Steps between C-alpha positions, in 0.01 A plus 500: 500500500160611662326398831136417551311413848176370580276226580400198315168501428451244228732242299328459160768287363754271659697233313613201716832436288676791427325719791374764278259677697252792386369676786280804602626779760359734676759792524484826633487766211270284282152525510473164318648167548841477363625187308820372558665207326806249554663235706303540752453129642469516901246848499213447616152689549448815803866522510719804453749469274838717368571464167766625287451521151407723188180639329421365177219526276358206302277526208274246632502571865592866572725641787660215626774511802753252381663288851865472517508429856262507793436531897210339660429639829160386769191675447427749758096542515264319591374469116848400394588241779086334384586531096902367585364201710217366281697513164602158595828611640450241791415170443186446765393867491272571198263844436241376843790429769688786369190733559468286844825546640551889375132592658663370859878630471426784260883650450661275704383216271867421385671543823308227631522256231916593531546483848154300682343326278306272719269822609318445153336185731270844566377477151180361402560171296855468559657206716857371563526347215401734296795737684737284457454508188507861465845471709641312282403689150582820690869412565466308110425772309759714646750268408369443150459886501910504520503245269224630227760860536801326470461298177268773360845752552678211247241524233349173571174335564360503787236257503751208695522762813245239698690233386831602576333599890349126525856349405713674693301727716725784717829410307334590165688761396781408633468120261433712206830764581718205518422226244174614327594166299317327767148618427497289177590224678294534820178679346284292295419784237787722527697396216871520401427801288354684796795424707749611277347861436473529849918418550574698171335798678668427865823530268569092521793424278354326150819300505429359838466096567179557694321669201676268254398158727122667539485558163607098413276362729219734357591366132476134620153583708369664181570164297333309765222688441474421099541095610898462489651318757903648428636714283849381300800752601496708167103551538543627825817700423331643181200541678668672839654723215195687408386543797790621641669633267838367645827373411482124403816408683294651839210271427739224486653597824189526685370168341761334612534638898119414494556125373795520804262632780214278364254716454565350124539170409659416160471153316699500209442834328152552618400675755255467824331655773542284746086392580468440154842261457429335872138430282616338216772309591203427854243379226717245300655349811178456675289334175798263490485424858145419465499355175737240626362410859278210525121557589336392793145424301504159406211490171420174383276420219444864357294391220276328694500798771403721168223244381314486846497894521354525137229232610467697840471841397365389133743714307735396208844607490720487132808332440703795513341604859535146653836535388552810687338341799749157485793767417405684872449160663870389401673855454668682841444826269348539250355811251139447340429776252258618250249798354148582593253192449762201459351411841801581734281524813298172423863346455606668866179433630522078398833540663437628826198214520834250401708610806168535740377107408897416666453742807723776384524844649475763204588870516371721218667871480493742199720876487202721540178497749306498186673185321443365875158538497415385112683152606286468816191521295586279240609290715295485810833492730666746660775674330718780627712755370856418466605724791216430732570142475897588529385739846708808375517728825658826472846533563550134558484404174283188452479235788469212253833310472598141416765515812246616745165544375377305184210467323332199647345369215572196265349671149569916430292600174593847439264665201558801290917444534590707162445748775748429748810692532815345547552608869155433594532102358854548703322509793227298409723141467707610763201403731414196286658120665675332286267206447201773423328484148484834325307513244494828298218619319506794218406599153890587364362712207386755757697810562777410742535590860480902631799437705863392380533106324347340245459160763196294338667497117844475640394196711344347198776609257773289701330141473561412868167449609157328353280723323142447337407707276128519395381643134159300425230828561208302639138468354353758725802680419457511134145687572732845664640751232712634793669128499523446106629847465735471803636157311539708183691785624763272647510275212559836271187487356242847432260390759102556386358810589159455394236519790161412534209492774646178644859551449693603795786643296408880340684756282412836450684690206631811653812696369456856682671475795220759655195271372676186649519650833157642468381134385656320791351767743148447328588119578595488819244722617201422315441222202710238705325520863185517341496223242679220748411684835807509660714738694654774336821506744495170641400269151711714206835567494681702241762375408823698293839451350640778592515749840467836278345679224169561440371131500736415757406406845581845670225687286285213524462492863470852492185512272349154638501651850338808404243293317453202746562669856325810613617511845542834639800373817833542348842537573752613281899309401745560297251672266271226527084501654404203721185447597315333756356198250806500240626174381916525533784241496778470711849505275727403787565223726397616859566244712471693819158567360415147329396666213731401141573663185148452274286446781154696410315608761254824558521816684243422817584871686648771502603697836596880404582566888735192501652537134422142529330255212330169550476220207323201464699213395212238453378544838852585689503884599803641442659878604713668321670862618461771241890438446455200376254553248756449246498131550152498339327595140198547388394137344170573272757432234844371545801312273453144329812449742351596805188293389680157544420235714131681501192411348172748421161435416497774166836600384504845293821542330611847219754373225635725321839576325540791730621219707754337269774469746280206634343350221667147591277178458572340868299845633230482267472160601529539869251799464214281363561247736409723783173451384258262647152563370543792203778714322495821360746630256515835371715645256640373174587168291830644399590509907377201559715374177808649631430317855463135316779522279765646796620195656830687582512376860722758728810227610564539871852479636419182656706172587283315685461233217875446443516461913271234514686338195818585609583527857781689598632588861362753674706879475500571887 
């Protein structure tokens, strides 16, 4: 083993996962920089640094020293303490205040920041509150120093270090030495596969209940995530298995202390998380409840209520819509569903001007602030998101409840419902009264909801409540190739792909995967602005069936932000570049925040002193910490299943078989519907063939239509 010393004068290459860092020393001995490579993770520039190691030579990159270990020590001149400060090492002292603050204290720069801070007040442009916030990241990223160091001397990433400091601040290390376990569940992005490298280096027994109960819970949170609400005993045991690799008879052991502590509950041989069984069974009891209390609205002569709005507002509703308006005005709930142009807003629209003729107070809510805002404008009433309306306040929970706090209304019309999770409509009915009507609104052939359940076809499968659904594509309808097409897909049918100057529905014949990205570029940046003089980033979205490859949505925001933003103000995530103008989305709920999982918003500033990032969420300003940038994506293109619930002027969309996985015809169909005004397609018939003729729908582990059916006592 060899020793090298110097100081850091550049770091050309960092990698925010695994912490491999590629740096350039100056070192005694060496008239040129030397490069040094390795886990690295917590170095930063001006500081001089002991590293242990051995000399290698690459073909590529010549005499490299290769890190096994390494010492960071404080920069002793002037230079160092300038080039140590500004490399962003403190958050609220960039490249100007660092050059500030060494000019006045020279050597003694770090001493004061250690030991008396506030005599920086002597600085030009700095105030309290810009100290205390150099206090605080002072003390910070020693701590996450420690941290960085400690789980970089176990082999694994160190990109969580912040994370880990924000949870659990000063007892860190100490969390992490005794149940690292904890990090999977505490640390939203720290996963059960990080945690367990971290305990199988700390020398954690792989036969231990901790790692065999994190690993369950992991197995049932991963389901969750692909829809499923449980998991039957053998899944999970086979499941817990691989992951494991353990005996069966310990899985069984630890199933069953965990269905004994509760942190499990079993029904039958199925079995649930607790949120997710406290949801279903929640769900079922409450529609009954409601579906069985008496009204307070007292309607009298609906037809003629109907006939005096048609001669009011000189419209003409069909049979099959006055029947969905009579169904609402005699249902307690009630589903109304339907595809693009069979008129499902008209239909929600003649039945909110019902309930208004007899004095009724009508909430309208939808999952996302975008759904929200569609119904508003179609409607000309105010709607809210689901959350806003239920006042979710972080950590209370939500202070809507039917014991103390109910929605005070007499009519809830909730749109875009194939959306809704199964914990999220938990808490919806839970502040509903009893003699409410809910009315549900939805298009059921849409790709179901993000988040665990299948709620909108499970409440329709079970036959306990009214539903309407409408087919008839109206006569304006008929005129929209997006519409036809849309109606084709889902009825199994090759939809048409021939265009035309006044066809909103396009197809360009592409099979290159390189000449469909290059054509989409082209598109978003040039022939589509220009011929229907819209916004590039605002008006199109791209939207793709899959997350990677080259048509994916990773390499398409990569070349559409090259192509459509040439801001210069960056900053730099997970191997990501944001900048100031970017359109992103946010893929978590963040209620402390207000922000939800597909909200799109874009980047407003960007504060390289303050590590700090500001987006625009139509008009709300909202900071994020450079630690948290991993709650956001670029959005120039994103999923078909992060598109729900959305609408966009021009939708762009690559089809291809590269993307066979998910070639199904309910996200072909849910992609064109995302389209208001034109769609794109690009790619091949034979993908698009593949798409219409899968109809092999995913089954959820549901059994929220056999509870409504079926009631059975609750599993306390």
């Amino acid at each position: 083993m060899e020793y090298l010393n110097g100081v850091v004068e550049r770091i050309t290459y960092y990698n925010e996962d695994s912490g491999y860092t590629v740096i350039k020393l100056k070192s005694r001995g060496y008239y040129d920089l030397v490069t040094a490579v390795g886990n690295m993770a917590a170095v930063h520039v001006g500081a001089i640094v002991s590293l242990k190691g051995m000399w290698k030579v690459d073909s590529k990159y010549g005499k490299q020293f290769i890190v096994d270990s390494y010492e960071e020590k404080l920069p002793a001149s002037v230079a160092g303490i300038e080039k140590y400060l500004g490399s962003g090492l403190i958050k609220g002292i960039g490249p100007v205040n660092a050059k500030r603050i060494v000019k006045i204290f020279g050597r003694d720069t770090i001493d004061i920041i250690e030991g008396e801070p506030d005599k920086l007040m002597e600085v030009p442009g700095i105030g309290p509150k810009r100290i205390e916030m150099i206090k605080k990241a002072w003390e910070e990223q020693k701590e996450v120093k420690n941290i960085m160091l400690f789980l970089q001397s176990h082999g694994v990433s160190t990109s969580h270090g912040a994370k880990i400091y924000k949870t659990y601040g000063n007892e860190s290390l100490e969390v992490v030495r005794e149940n690292p376990y904890r990090l999977a569940d505490d640390i939203w992005g720290i996963g059960f596969r990080t945690a367990d490298t971290i305990a199988q280096k700390l020398g954690f027994d792989p036969q231990s209940m901790q790692r065999c109960r994190s690993g369950i819970l992991y197995i049932l949170n991963q389901l969750s995530n692909e829809g499923h609400c449980f998991a039957t005993r053998d899944q999970l045991i086979m499941e817990t298995r691989k992951t494991l690799d353990l005996e069966e008879t310990k899985i069984q052991e630890s199933i069953d202390t965990m269905v004994e502590e509760g942190s499990l509950i079993q029904d039958q041989e199925v079995l649930y998380l607790p949120p997710f069984f406290h949801s279903e069974v929640g769900v079922a009891r409450r529609i009954r409840e409601i579906v069985s209390a008496p009204t307070s609205l007292n309607i009298d002569g609906i037809d003629r209520i109907i006939r005096g709005i048609e001669d009011r507002d000189r419209i003409k509703y069909d049979q099959v819509q006055k029947e969905a308006i009579k169904r609402a005005a005699s249902s307690k709930f009630m589903v109304l569903t339907g595809g693009p142009g069979t008129g499902k807003t008209f239909t929600i629209l003649g039945i909110i001007r019902v309930f208004e003729r007899i004095g009724a107070k009508i909430y309208l809510a939808a999952p996302t602030g975008r759904a929200a805002k569609r119904m508003e404008e179609a409607t000309g009433r105010e709607a809210k998101t689901i959350h806003r309306m239920l006042e979710y306040k972080p950590p209370q929970g939500y202070m809507r409840n039917v014991e103390n706090n109910p929605l005070e209304c007499d009519v809830l019309i909730i749109d875009e419902t194939s959306m809704v999770d199964i914990i999220l409509m938990y808490n919806l009915l839970k502040a509903v009264r009893d003699e409410t009507i809910v009315i549900l609104v939805g298009d059921v052939d849409q790709l179901p909801s993000v988040g665990a359940g299948n709620v909108l076809s499970d409440i329709i499968a079970s036959g306990m409540v009214d539903v309407v659904k409408l087919t008839r594509i109206f006569r304006q309808a008929q005129n929209s190739a997006i519409i036809t097409n849309a109606h084709r897909i889902n009825q199994g049918i090759f939809p048409s792909l021939k265009g035309g100057k006044k066809r909103d529905f396009f197809f360009i014949r592409r099979e290159d995967p390189e000449e469909i990205v290059e054509q989409i570029r082209s598109l978003c940046q040039i022939r589509l602005p220009k011929y229907y003089k819209v916004d590039p980033i605002d008006d199109i979205q791209v939207l793709c069936p899959m997350q990677r490859g080259e048509t994916g949505a990773v390499n398409m925001n990569r070349i559409l932000q090259e192509a459509l933003n040439k801001e210069s103000r960056y900053i730099k995530y997970g191997g990501t570049i944001y900048k100031v103008g970017d359109k992103i989305m946010q893929v978590r709920n963040n209620y402390d925040k207000n922000v939800f999982n597909g909200d799109i918003g874009r980047i407003y500033s960007i504060d390289l002193e303050t590590k700090t990032v500001n987006i625009d969420f139509d008009g709300t300003i909202v900071e994020y910490d450079s630690s948290e940038l991993d709650e956001i994506m670029l959005a120039y293109a994103v999923t078909v299943h992060k598109s729900q619930g959305s609408e966009y002027k021009i939708v762009v969309a690559p089809f291809t078989t590269q993307h066979f996985m998910m070639l199904q015809r309910n996200l072909l169909y849910t992609c064109i519907t995302r389209a208001r005004n034109v769609f794109v397609m690009v790619g091949t018939e034979k993908a698009v063939g593949i798409a219409v003729g899968n109809n092999k729908i995913v089954k959820r582990n549901t059994m929220l239509d056999r509870r409504l059916k079926d009631p059975q006592p609750e599993i306390r």
